[in-house]
PDB file of C-alpha atoms in Angstrom:
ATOM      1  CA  UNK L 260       0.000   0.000   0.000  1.00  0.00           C
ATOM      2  CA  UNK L 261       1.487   3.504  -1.170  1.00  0.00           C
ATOM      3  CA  UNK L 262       1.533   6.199   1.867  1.00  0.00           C
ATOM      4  CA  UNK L 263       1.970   9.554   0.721  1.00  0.00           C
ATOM      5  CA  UNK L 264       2.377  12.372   3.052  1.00  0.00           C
ATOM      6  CA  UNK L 265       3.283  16.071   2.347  1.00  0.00           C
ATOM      7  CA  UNK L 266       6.599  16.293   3.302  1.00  0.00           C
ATOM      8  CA  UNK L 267       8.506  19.484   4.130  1.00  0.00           C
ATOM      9  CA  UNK L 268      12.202  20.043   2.655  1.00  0.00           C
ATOM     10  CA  UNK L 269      13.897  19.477   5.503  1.00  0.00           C
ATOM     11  CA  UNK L 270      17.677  19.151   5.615  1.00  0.00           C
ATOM     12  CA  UNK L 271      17.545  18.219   2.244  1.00  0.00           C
ATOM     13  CA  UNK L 272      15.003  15.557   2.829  1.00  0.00           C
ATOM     14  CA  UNK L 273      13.168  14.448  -0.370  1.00  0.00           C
ATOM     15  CA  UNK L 274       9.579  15.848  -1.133  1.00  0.00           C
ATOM     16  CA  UNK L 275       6.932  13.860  -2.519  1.00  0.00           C
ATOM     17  CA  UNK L 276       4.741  15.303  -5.005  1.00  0.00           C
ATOM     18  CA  UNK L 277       1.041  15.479  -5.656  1.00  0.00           C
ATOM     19  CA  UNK L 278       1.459  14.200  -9.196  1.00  0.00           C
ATOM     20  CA  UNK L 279       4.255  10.805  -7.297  1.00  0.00           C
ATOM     21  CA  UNK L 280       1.474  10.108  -5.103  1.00  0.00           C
ATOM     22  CA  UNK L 281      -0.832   9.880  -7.886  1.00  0.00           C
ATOM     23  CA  UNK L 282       1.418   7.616 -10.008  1.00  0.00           C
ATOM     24  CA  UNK L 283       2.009   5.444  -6.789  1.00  0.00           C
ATOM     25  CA  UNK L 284      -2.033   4.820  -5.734  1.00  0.00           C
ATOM     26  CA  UNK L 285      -3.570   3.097  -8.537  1.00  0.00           C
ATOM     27  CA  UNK L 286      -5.358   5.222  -9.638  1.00  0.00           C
ATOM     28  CA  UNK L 287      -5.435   8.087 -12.703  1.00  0.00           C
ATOM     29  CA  UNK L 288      -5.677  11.984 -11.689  1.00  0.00           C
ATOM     30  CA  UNK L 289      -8.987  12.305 -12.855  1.00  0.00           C
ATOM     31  CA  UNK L 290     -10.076   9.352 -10.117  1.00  0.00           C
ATOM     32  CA  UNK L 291      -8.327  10.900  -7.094  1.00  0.00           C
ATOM     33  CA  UNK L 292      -9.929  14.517  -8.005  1.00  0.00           C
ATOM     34  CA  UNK L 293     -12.999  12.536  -8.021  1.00  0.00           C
ATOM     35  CA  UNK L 294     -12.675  11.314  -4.877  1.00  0.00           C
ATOM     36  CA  UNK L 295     -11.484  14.513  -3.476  1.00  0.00           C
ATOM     37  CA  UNK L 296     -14.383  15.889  -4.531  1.00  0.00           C
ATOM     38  CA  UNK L 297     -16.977  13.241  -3.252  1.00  0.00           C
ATOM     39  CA  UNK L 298     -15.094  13.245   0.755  1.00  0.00           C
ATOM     40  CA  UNK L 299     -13.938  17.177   0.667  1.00  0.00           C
ATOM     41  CA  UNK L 300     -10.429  15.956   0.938  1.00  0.00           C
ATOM     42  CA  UNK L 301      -7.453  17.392  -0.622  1.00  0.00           C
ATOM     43  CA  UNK L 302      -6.212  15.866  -3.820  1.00  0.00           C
ATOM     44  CA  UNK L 303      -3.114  14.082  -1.841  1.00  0.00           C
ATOM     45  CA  UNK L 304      -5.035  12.582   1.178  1.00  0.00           C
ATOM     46  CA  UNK L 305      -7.730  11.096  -1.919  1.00  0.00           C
ATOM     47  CA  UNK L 306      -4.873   9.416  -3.536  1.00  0.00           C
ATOM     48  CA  UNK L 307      -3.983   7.893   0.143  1.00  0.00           C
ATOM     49  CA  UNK L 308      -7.677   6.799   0.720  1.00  0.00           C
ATOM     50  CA  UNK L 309      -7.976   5.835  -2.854  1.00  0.00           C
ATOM     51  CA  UNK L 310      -4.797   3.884  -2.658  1.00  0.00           C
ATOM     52  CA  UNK L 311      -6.333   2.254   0.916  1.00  0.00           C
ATOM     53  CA  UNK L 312      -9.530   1.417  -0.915  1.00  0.00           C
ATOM     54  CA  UNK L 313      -8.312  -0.276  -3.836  1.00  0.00           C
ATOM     55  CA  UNK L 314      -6.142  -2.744  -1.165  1.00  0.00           C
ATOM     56  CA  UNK L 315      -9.341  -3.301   0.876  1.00  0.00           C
ATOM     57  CA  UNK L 316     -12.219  -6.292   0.204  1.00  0.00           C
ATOM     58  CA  UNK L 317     -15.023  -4.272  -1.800  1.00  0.00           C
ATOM     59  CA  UNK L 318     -12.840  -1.171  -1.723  1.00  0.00           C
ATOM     60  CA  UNK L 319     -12.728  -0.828  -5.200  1.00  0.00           C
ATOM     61  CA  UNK L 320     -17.045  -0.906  -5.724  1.00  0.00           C
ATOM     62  CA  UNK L 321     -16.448   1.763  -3.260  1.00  0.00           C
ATOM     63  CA  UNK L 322     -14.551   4.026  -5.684  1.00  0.00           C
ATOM     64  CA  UNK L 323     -16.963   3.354  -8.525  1.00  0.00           C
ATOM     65  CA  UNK L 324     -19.867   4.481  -5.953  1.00  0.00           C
ATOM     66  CA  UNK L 325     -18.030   8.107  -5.288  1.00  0.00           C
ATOM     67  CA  UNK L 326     -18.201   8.243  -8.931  1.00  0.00           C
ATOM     68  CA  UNK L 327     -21.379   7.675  -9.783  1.00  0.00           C
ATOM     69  CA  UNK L 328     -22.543   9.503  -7.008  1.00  0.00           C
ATOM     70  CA  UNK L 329     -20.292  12.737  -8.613  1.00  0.00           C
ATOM     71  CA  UNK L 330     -22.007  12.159 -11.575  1.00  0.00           C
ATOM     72  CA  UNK L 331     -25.463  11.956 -10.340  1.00  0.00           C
ATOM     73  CA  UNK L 332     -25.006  15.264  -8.555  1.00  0.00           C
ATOM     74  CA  UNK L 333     -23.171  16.883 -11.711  1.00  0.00           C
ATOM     75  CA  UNK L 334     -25.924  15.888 -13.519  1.00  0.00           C
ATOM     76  CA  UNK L 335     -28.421  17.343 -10.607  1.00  0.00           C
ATOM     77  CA  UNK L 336     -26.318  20.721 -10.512  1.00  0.00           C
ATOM     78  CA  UNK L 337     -26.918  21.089 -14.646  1.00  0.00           C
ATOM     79  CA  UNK L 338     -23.275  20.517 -14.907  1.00  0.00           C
ATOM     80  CA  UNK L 339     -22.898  18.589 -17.608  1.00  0.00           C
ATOM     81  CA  UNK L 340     -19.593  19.274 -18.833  1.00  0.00           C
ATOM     82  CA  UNK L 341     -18.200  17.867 -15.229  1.00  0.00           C
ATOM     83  CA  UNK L 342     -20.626  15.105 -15.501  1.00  0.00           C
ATOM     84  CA  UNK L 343     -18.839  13.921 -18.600  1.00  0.00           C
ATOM     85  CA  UNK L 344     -15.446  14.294 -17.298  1.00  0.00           C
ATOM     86  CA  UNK L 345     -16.563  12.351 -14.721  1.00  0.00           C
ATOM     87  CA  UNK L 346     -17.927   9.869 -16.731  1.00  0.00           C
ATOM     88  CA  UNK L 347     -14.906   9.368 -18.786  1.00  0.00           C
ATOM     89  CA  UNK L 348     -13.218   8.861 -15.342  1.00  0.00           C
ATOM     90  CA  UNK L 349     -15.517   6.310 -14.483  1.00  0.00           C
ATOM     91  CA  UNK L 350     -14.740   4.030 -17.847  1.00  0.00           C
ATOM     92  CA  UNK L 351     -11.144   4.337 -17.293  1.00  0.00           C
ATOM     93  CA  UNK L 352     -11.749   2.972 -13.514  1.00  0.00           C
ATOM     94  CA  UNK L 353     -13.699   0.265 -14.616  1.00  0.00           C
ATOM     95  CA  UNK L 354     -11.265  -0.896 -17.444  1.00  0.00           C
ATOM     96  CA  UNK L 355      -8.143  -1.078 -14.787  1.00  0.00           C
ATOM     97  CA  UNK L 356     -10.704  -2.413 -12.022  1.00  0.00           C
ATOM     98  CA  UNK L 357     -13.434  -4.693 -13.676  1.00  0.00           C
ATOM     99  CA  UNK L 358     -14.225  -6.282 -10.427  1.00  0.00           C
ATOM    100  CA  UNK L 359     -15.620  -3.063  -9.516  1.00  0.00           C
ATOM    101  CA  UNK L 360     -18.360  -3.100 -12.314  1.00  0.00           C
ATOM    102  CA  UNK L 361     -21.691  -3.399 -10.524  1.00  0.00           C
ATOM    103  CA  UNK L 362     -23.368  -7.087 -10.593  1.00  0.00           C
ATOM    104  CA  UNK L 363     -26.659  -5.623  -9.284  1.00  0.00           C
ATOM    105  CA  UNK L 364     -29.285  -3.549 -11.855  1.00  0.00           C
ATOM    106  CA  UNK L 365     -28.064  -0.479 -10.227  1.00  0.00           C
ATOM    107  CA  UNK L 366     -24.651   0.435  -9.072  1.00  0.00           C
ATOM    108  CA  UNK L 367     -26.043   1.301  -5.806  1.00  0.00           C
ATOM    109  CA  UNK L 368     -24.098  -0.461  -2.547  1.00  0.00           C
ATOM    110  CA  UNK L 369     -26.449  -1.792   0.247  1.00  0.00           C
ATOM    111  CA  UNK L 370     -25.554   1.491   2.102  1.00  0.00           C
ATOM    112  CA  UNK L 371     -27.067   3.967  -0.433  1.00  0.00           C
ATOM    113  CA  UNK L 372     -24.290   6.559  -1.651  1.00  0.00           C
ATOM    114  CA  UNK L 373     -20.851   5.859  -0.694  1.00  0.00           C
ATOM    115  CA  UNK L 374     -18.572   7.097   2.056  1.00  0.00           C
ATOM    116  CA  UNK L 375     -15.402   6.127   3.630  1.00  0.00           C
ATOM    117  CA  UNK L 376     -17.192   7.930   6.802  1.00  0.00           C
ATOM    118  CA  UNK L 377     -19.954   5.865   6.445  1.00  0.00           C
ATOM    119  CA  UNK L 378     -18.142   2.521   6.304  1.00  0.00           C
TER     120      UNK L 378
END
């Protein structure tokens, strides 16, 4: 499991970017700003959380939940443009995570919307 924490240049300790911590979780930018936008995290504590959920059972059907909750409130806000990013963001999940595609008639979980908080 990747751990990325904003480090501070310290005695010329090594600082870990946004954009290594992405590379490092699993997942593609446009997933982590997704989930950053679904908690209210910061980009580099979503690719942390993203990077937990993808190493935990079910995590992954978690991360397709945060997105299709984004896009169902895109959608509600009249934002489509968003909504189709976020769409696009959703295929490319599903094609690196296929065991994340829903096996129900909706892609709802048993807990309604998703949330790390709620879990």
């Amino acid at each position: 499991m990747v751990w990325c924490f904003a480090f501070h240049r310290l005695r010329g300790a090594p600082v870990i970017s946004l954009e290594d911590c992405i590379a490092m979780c699993g997942l593609n930018a446009a997933e982590v700003a997704a989930i950053a936008e679904h908690e209210h995290l910061p980009d580099i504590v979503a690719a942390e959380l993203g990077s937990y959920l993808l190493h935990r059972a079910h995590g992954s059907e978690i991360i397709r939940q945060m997105l299709v909750d984004d896009i169902r409130a895109s959608l509600a806000a009249g934002d489509n443009r968003h909504a189709a990013l976020l769409v696009s963001a959703l295929r490319h999940f599903l094609s690196q995570h296929p065991e994340a595609s829903s096996t129900g008639a909706d892609a709802e979980t048993d807990h309604g919307t998703a949330s790390v908080r709620e879990t």
